[in-house]
Structures are given as structure tokens and as C-alpha cells.
């Protein structure tokens, strides 16, 4: 069974940090790009970070300089380090695995269920 499971979410104060982890199983994870997404209530889901099979990282402007995506193919994980968190970062964070084409278009194929991140004092 193909599965992506997120962990590491929780409640953090503004300016704080969290590290989210996405564990993949049931497929050859090293052949796929990975990504993190978020969706806040009343807002569309957005792609905030991507990483290709060779480690190229891409970030949304809203998180650039604050979040870092990484992968460990030996562990089948894609992690997201969230630093200097702001209240507007509060959302459900989901990971995905998919394909990145030659035009840098990311097409997610597999999705995790998501983990809640709440930034509040």
C-alpha cells in the first residue's frame, strides 16, 4: 500500500520552529519528487516547497528564507524545517510525492493526510 504519513505538527509561538517529517512507504520513493503543501481555513491549498530526485529545492515566496525542505532517500523521508513561524503560517500541512517535468511543473501523485500547524501566542 502506497502511503505518506506526516508527523511533527503542533502548537508553536510566533518566532518559533517546527520540523515536519513525511515518511513514504509502498513505492520507490527515490524516483519521485517530494513536496510540502499547506491549506488554511477558507484558503486554497498552496505548494510551499518542492524537492526533486536530485535535490533541487523550490520555495513559495511566502516561506522563502524561513522554511527548508530536505530528503533522505535511505529513510524514505521528506522533511520540512519551519523557522521564524508567523501566525499566518497556521494551516494543515501535507506532503506529496510526484513528478517534476522539464518545464518544472510538479504533478503530485501520492498524498499524505496532513498535520496541523498552529502558530499562536
JSON list of C-alpha atoms in Angstrom, two decimals:
[
{"chain": "A", "resi": 1, "resn": "UNK", "atom": "CA", "xyz": [0.00, 0.00, 0.00]},
{"chain": "A", "resi": 2, "resn": "UNK", "atom": "CA", "xyz": [1.38, 3.37, -1.03]},
{"chain": "A", "resi": 3, "resn": "UNK", "atom": "CA", "xyz": [1.40, 5.64, 1.97]},
{"chain": "A", "resi": 4, "resn": "UNK", "atom": "CA", "xyz": [2.72, 9.03, 3.04]},
{"chain": "A", "resi": 5, "resn": "UNK", "atom": "CA", "xyz": [2.48, 9.89, 6.72]},
{"chain": "A", "resi": 6, "resn": "UNK", "atom": "CA", "xyz": [3.25, 13.32, 8.14]},
{"chain": "A", "resi": 7, "resn": "UNK", "atom": "CA", "xyz": [4.40, 13.98, 11.67]},
{"chain": "A", "resi": 8, "resn": "UNK", "atom": "CA", "xyz": [5.75, 16.86, 13.73]},
{"chain": "A", "resi": 9, "resn": "UNK", "atom": "CA", "xyz": [2.89, 19.33, 13.68]},
{"chain": "A", "resi": 10, "resn": "UNK", "atom": "CA", "xyz": [1.66, 21.12, 16.73]},
{"chain": "A", "resi": 11, "resn": "UNK", "atom": "CA", "xyz": [1.25, 24.43, 18.51]},
{"chain": "A", "resi": 12, "resn": "UNK", "atom": "CA", "xyz": [4.14, 26.87, 18.48]},
{"chain": "A", "resi": 13, "resn": "UNK", "atom": "CA", "xyz": [4.58, 30.51, 19.42]},
{"chain": "A", "resi": 14, "resn": "UNK", "atom": "CA", "xyz": [5.32, 33.17, 16.82]},
{"chain": "A", "resi": 15, "resn": "UNK", "atom": "CA", "xyz": [9.01, 33.16, 16.02]},
{"chain": "A", "resi": 16, "resn": "UNK", "atom": "CA", "xyz": [9.32, 29.52, 16.96]},
{"chain": "A", "resi": 17, "resn": "UNK", "atom": "CA", "xyz": [10.28, 26.50, 14.92]},
{"chain": "A", "resi": 18, "resn": "UNK", "atom": "CA", "xyz": [8.95, 23.10, 13.99]},
{"chain": "A", "resi": 19, "resn": "UNK", "atom": "CA", "xyz": [10.26, 20.22, 11.94]},
{"chain": "A", "resi": 20, "resn": "UNK", "atom": "CA", "xyz": [7.79, 18.21, 9.92]},
{"chain": "A", "resi": 21, "resn": "UNK", "atom": "CA", "xyz": [8.59, 14.80, 8.55]},
{"chain": "A", "resi": 22, "resn": "UNK", "atom": "CA", "xyz": [6.92, 12.82, 5.78]},
{"chain": "A", "resi": 23, "resn": "UNK", "atom": "CA", "xyz": [7.52, 9.08, 5.73]},
{"chain": "A", "resi": 24, "resn": "UNK", "atom": "CA", "xyz": [6.88, 7.28, 2.44]},
{"chain": "A", "resi": 25, "resn": "UNK", "atom": "CA", "xyz": [6.25, 3.58, 2.04]},
{"chain": "A", "resi": 26, "resn": "UNK", "atom": "CA", "xyz": [4.98, 1.15, -0.57]},
{"chain": "A", "resi": 27, "resn": "UNK", "atom": "CA", "xyz": [6.76, 2.62, -3.57]},
{"chain": "A", "resi": 28, "resn": "UNK", "atom": "CA", "xyz": [10.21, 3.55, -4.87]},
{"chain": "A", "resi": 29, "resn": "UNK", "atom": "CA", "xyz": [10.33, 6.92, -3.19]},
{"chain": "A", "resi": 30, "resn": "UNK", "atom": "CA", "xyz": [13.76, 7.83, -4.58]},
{"chain": "A", "resi": 31, "resn": "UNK", "atom": "CA", "xyz": [12.24, 8.01, -8.09]},
{"chain": "A", "resi": 32, "resn": "UNK", "atom": "CA", "xyz": [9.81, 10.77, -7.11]},
{"chain": "A", "resi": 33, "resn": "UNK", "atom": "CA", "xyz": [9.94, 14.44, -6.35]},
{"chain": "A", "resi": 34, "resn": "UNK", "atom": "CA", "xyz": [8.60, 15.43, -2.96]},
{"chain": "A", "resi": 35, "resn": "UNK", "atom": "CA", "xyz": [6.66, 18.47, -1.87]},
{"chain": "A", "resi": 36, "resn": "UNK", "atom": "CA", "xyz": [5.02, 20.13, 1.07]},
{"chain": "A", "resi": 37, "resn": "UNK", "atom": "CA", "xyz": [1.70, 21.93, 0.80]},
{"chain": "A", "resi": 38, "resn": "UNK", "atom": "CA", "xyz": [-0.48, 23.85, 3.19]},
{"chain": "A", "resi": 39, "resn": "UNK", "atom": "CA", "xyz": [-4.10, 24.87, 3.39]},
{"chain": "A", "resi": 40, "resn": "UNK", "atom": "CA", "xyz": [-5.56, 27.34, 5.84]},
{"chain": "A", "resi": 41, "resn": "UNK", "atom": "CA", "xyz": [-9.31, 27.57, 6.52]},
{"chain": "A", "resi": 42, "resn": "UNK", "atom": "CA", "xyz": [-11.08, 29.39, 3.69]},
{"chain": "A", "resi": 43, "resn": "UNK", "atom": "CA", "xyz": [-7.98, 29.43, 1.51]},
{"chain": "A", "resi": 44, "resn": "UNK", "atom": "CA", "xyz": [-6.71, 27.32, -1.36]},
{"chain": "A", "resi": 45, "resn": "UNK", "atom": "CA", "xyz": [-4.04, 24.73, -0.91]},
{"chain": "A", "resi": 46, "resn": "UNK", "atom": "CA", "xyz": [-0.66, 26.03, -1.95]},
{"chain": "A", "resi": 47, "resn": "UNK", "atom": "CA", "xyz": [2.64, 24.36, -2.74]},
{"chain": "A", "resi": 48, "resn": "UNK", "atom": "CA", "xyz": [5.20, 25.83, -0.39]},
{"chain": "A", "resi": 49, "resn": "UNK", "atom": "CA", "xyz": [8.27, 23.69, -1.02]},
{"chain": "A", "resi": 50, "resn": "UNK", "atom": "CA", "xyz": [9.43, 21.09, -3.52]},
{"chain": "A", "resi": 51, "resn": "UNK", "atom": "CA", "xyz": [12.47, 18.91, -3.90]},
{"chain": "A", "resi": 52, "resn": "UNK", "atom": "CA", "xyz": [13.41, 16.90, -6.98]},
{"chain": "A", "resi": 53, "resn": "UNK", "atom": "CA", "xyz": [15.03, 13.49, -7.14]},
{"chain": "A", "resi": 54, "resn": "UNK", "atom": "CA", "xyz": [18.44, 15.13, -7.40]},
{"chain": "A", "resi": 55, "resn": "UNK", "atom": "CA", "xyz": [17.82, 17.52, -4.53]},
{"chain": "A", "resi": 56, "resn": "UNK", "atom": "CA", "xyz": [16.83, 20.75, -6.28]},
{"chain": "A", "resi": 57, "resn": "UNK", "atom": "CA", "xyz": [14.74, 22.85, -3.89]},
{"chain": "A", "resi": 58, "resn": "UNK", "atom": "CA", "xyz": [11.97, 25.29, -4.79]},
{"chain": "A", "resi": 59, "resn": "UNK", "atom": "CA", "xyz": [10.03, 27.51, -2.40]},
{"chain": "A", "resi": 60, "resn": "UNK", "atom": "CA", "xyz": [7.00, 29.72, -2.46]},
{"chain": "A", "resi": 61, "resn": "UNK", "atom": "CA", "xyz": [7.76, 33.37, -1.82]},
{"chain": "A", "resi": 62, "resn": "UNK", "atom": "CA", "xyz": [5.70, 33.25, 1.36]},
{"chain": "A", "resi": 63, "resn": "UNK", "atom": "CA", "xyz": [8.11, 30.83, 3.02]},
{"chain": "A", "resi": 64, "resn": "UNK", "atom": "CA", "xyz": [11.39, 31.50, 1.23]},
{"chain": "A", "resi": 65, "resn": "UNK", "atom": "CA", "xyz": [14.21, 32.06, 3.67]},
{"chain": "A", "resi": 66, "resn": "UNK", "atom": "CA", "xyz": [12.25, 30.62, 6.59]},
{"chain": "A", "resi": 67, "resn": "UNK", "atom": "CA", "xyz": [11.45, 27.03, 5.55]},
{"chain": "A", "resi": 68, "resn": "UNK", "atom": "CA", "xyz": [13.86, 24.37, 4.31]},
{"chain": "A", "resi": 69, "resn": "UNK", "atom": "CA", "xyz": [12.92, 21.16, 2.52]},
{"chain": "A", "resi": 70, "resn": "UNK", "atom": "CA", "xyz": [15.19, 18.14, 2.51]},
{"chain": "A", "resi": 71, "resn": "UNK", "atom": "CA", "xyz": [15.03, 14.45, 1.72]},
{"chain": "A", "resi": 72, "resn": "UNK", "atom": "CA", "xyz": [16.68, 11.29, 2.90]},
{"chain": "A", "resi": 73, "resn": "UNK", "atom": "CA", "xyz": [16.14, 8.53, 0.37]},
{"chain": "A", "resi": 74, "resn": "UNK", "atom": "CA", "xyz": [17.66, 5.94, 2.69]},
{"chain": "A", "resi": 75, "resn": "UNK", "atom": "CA", "xyz": [14.94, 6.72, 5.22]},
{"chain": "A", "resi": 76, "resn": "UNK", "atom": "CA", "xyz": [12.21, 7.42, 2.63]},
{"chain": "A", "resi": 77, "resn": "UNK", "atom": "CA", "xyz": [11.54, 10.81, 4.18]},
{"chain": "A", "resi": 78, "resn": "UNK", "atom": "CA", "xyz": [10.97, 14.37, 3.07]},
{"chain": "A", "resi": 79, "resn": "UNK", "atom": "CA", "xyz": [11.35, 16.86, 5.90]},
{"chain": "A", "resi": 80, "resn": "UNK", "atom": "CA", "xyz": [10.36, 20.48, 6.22]},
{"chain": "A", "resi": 81, "resn": "UNK", "atom": "CA", "xyz": [12.11, 22.72, 8.70]},
{"chain": "A", "resi": 82, "resn": "UNK", "atom": "CA", "xyz": [9.92, 25.68, 9.64]},
{"chain": "A", "resi": 83, "resn": "UNK", "atom": "CA", "xyz": [11.72, 28.59, 11.27]},
{"chain": "A", "resi": 84, "resn": "UNK", "atom": "CA", "xyz": [10.59, 32.05, 12.33]},
{"chain": "A", "resi": 85, "resn": "UNK", "atom": "CA", "xyz": [6.98, 30.98, 12.24]},
{"chain": "A", "resi": 86, "resn": "UNK", "atom": "CA", "xyz": [4.22, 33.54, 11.89]},
{"chain": "A", "resi": 87, "resn": "UNK", "atom": "CA", "xyz": [0.53, 33.30, 12.76]},
{"chain": "A", "resi": 88, "resn": "UNK", "atom": "CA", "xyz": [-0.29, 33.32, 9.06]},
{"chain": "A", "resi": 89, "resn": "UNK", "atom": "CA", "xyz": [1.65, 30.07, 8.71]},
{"chain": "A", "resi": 90, "resn": "UNK", "atom": "CA", "xyz": [-1.10, 28.26, 10.60]},
{"chain": "A", "resi": 91, "resn": "UNK", "atom": "CA", "xyz": [-2.53, 25.60, 8.32]},
{"chain": "A", "resi": 92, "resn": "UNK", "atom": "CA", "xyz": [-2.81, 21.92, 7.65]},
{"chain": "A", "resi": 93, "resn": "UNK", "atom": "CA", "xyz": [0.49, 20.84, 6.14]},
{"chain": "A", "resi": 94, "resn": "UNK", "atom": "CA", "xyz": [0.52, 17.89, 3.74]},
{"chain": "A", "resi": 95, "resn": "UNK", "atom": "CA", "xyz": [3.28, 16.14, 1.89]},
{"chain": "A", "resi": 96, "resn": "UNK", "atom": "CA", "xyz": [3.16, 14.61, -1.55]},
{"chain": "A", "resi": 97, "resn": "UNK", "atom": "CA", "xyz": [5.26, 12.60, -3.96]},
{"chain": "A", "resi": 98, "resn": "UNK", "atom": "CA", "xyz": [5.07, 13.12, -7.69]},
{"chain": "A", "resi": 99, "resn": "UNK", "atom": "CA", "xyz": [6.84, 14.03, -10.89]},
{"chain": "A", "resi": 100, "resn": "UNK", "atom": "CA", "xyz": [8.60, 17.20, -11.93]},
{"chain": "A", "resi": 101, "resn": "UNK", "atom": "CA", "xyz": [8.77, 17.65, -15.69]},
{"chain": "A", "resi": 102, "resn": "UNK", "atom": "CA", "xyz": [11.26, 19.55, -17.85]},
{"chain": "A", "resi": 103, "resn": "UNK", "atom": "CA", "xyz": [9.16, 22.72, -17.52]},
{"chain": "A", "resi": 104, "resn": "UNK", "atom": "CA", "xyz": [9.42, 22.46, -13.73]},
{"chain": "A", "resi": 105, "resn": "UNK", "atom": "CA", "xyz": [5.77, 21.50, -13.47]},
{"chain": "A", "resi": 106, "resn": "UNK", "atom": "CA", "xyz": [5.06, 19.41, -10.41]},
{"chain": "A", "resi": 107, "resn": "UNK", "atom": "CA", "xyz": [2.35, 16.79, -10.63]},
{"chain": "A", "resi": 108, "resn": "UNK", "atom": "CA", "xyz": [1.60, 15.16, -7.28]},
{"chain": "A", "resi": 109, "resn": "UNK", "atom": "CA", "xyz": [0.66, 11.51, -7.38]},
{"chain": "A", "resi": 110, "resn": "UNK", "atom": "CA", "xyz": [0.53, 10.44, -3.75]},
{"chain": "A", "resi": 111, "resn": "UNK", "atom": "CA", "xyz": [-0.69, 12.44, -0.77]},
{"chain": "A", "resi": 112, "resn": "UNK", "atom": "CA", "xyz": [-0.45, 12.27, 2.96]},
{"chain": "A", "resi": 113, "resn": "UNK", "atom": "CA", "xyz": [-3.35, 13.08, 5.28]},
{"chain": "A", "resi": 114, "resn": "UNK", "atom": "CA", "xyz": [-1.81, 16.22, 6.70]},
{"chain": "A", "resi": 115, "resn": "UNK", "atom": "CA", "xyz": [-0.68, 17.54, 10.05]},
{"chain": "A", "resi": 116, "resn": "UNK", "atom": "CA", "xyz": [-1.89, 20.68, 11.80]},
{"chain": "A", "resi": 117, "resn": "UNK", "atom": "CA", "xyz": [0.48, 23.54, 12.47]},
{"chain": "A", "resi": 118, "resn": "UNK", "atom": "CA", "xyz": [-0.84, 26.31, 14.68]},
{"chain": "A", "resi": 119, "resn": "UNK", "atom": "CA", "xyz": [1.21, 29.43, 15.36]},
{"chain": "A", "resi": 120, "resn": "UNK", "atom": "CA", "xyz": [-0.23, 31.41, 18.25]},
{"chain": "A", "resi": 121, "resn": "UNK", "atom": "CA", "xyz": [0.82, 33.10, 21.44]}
]
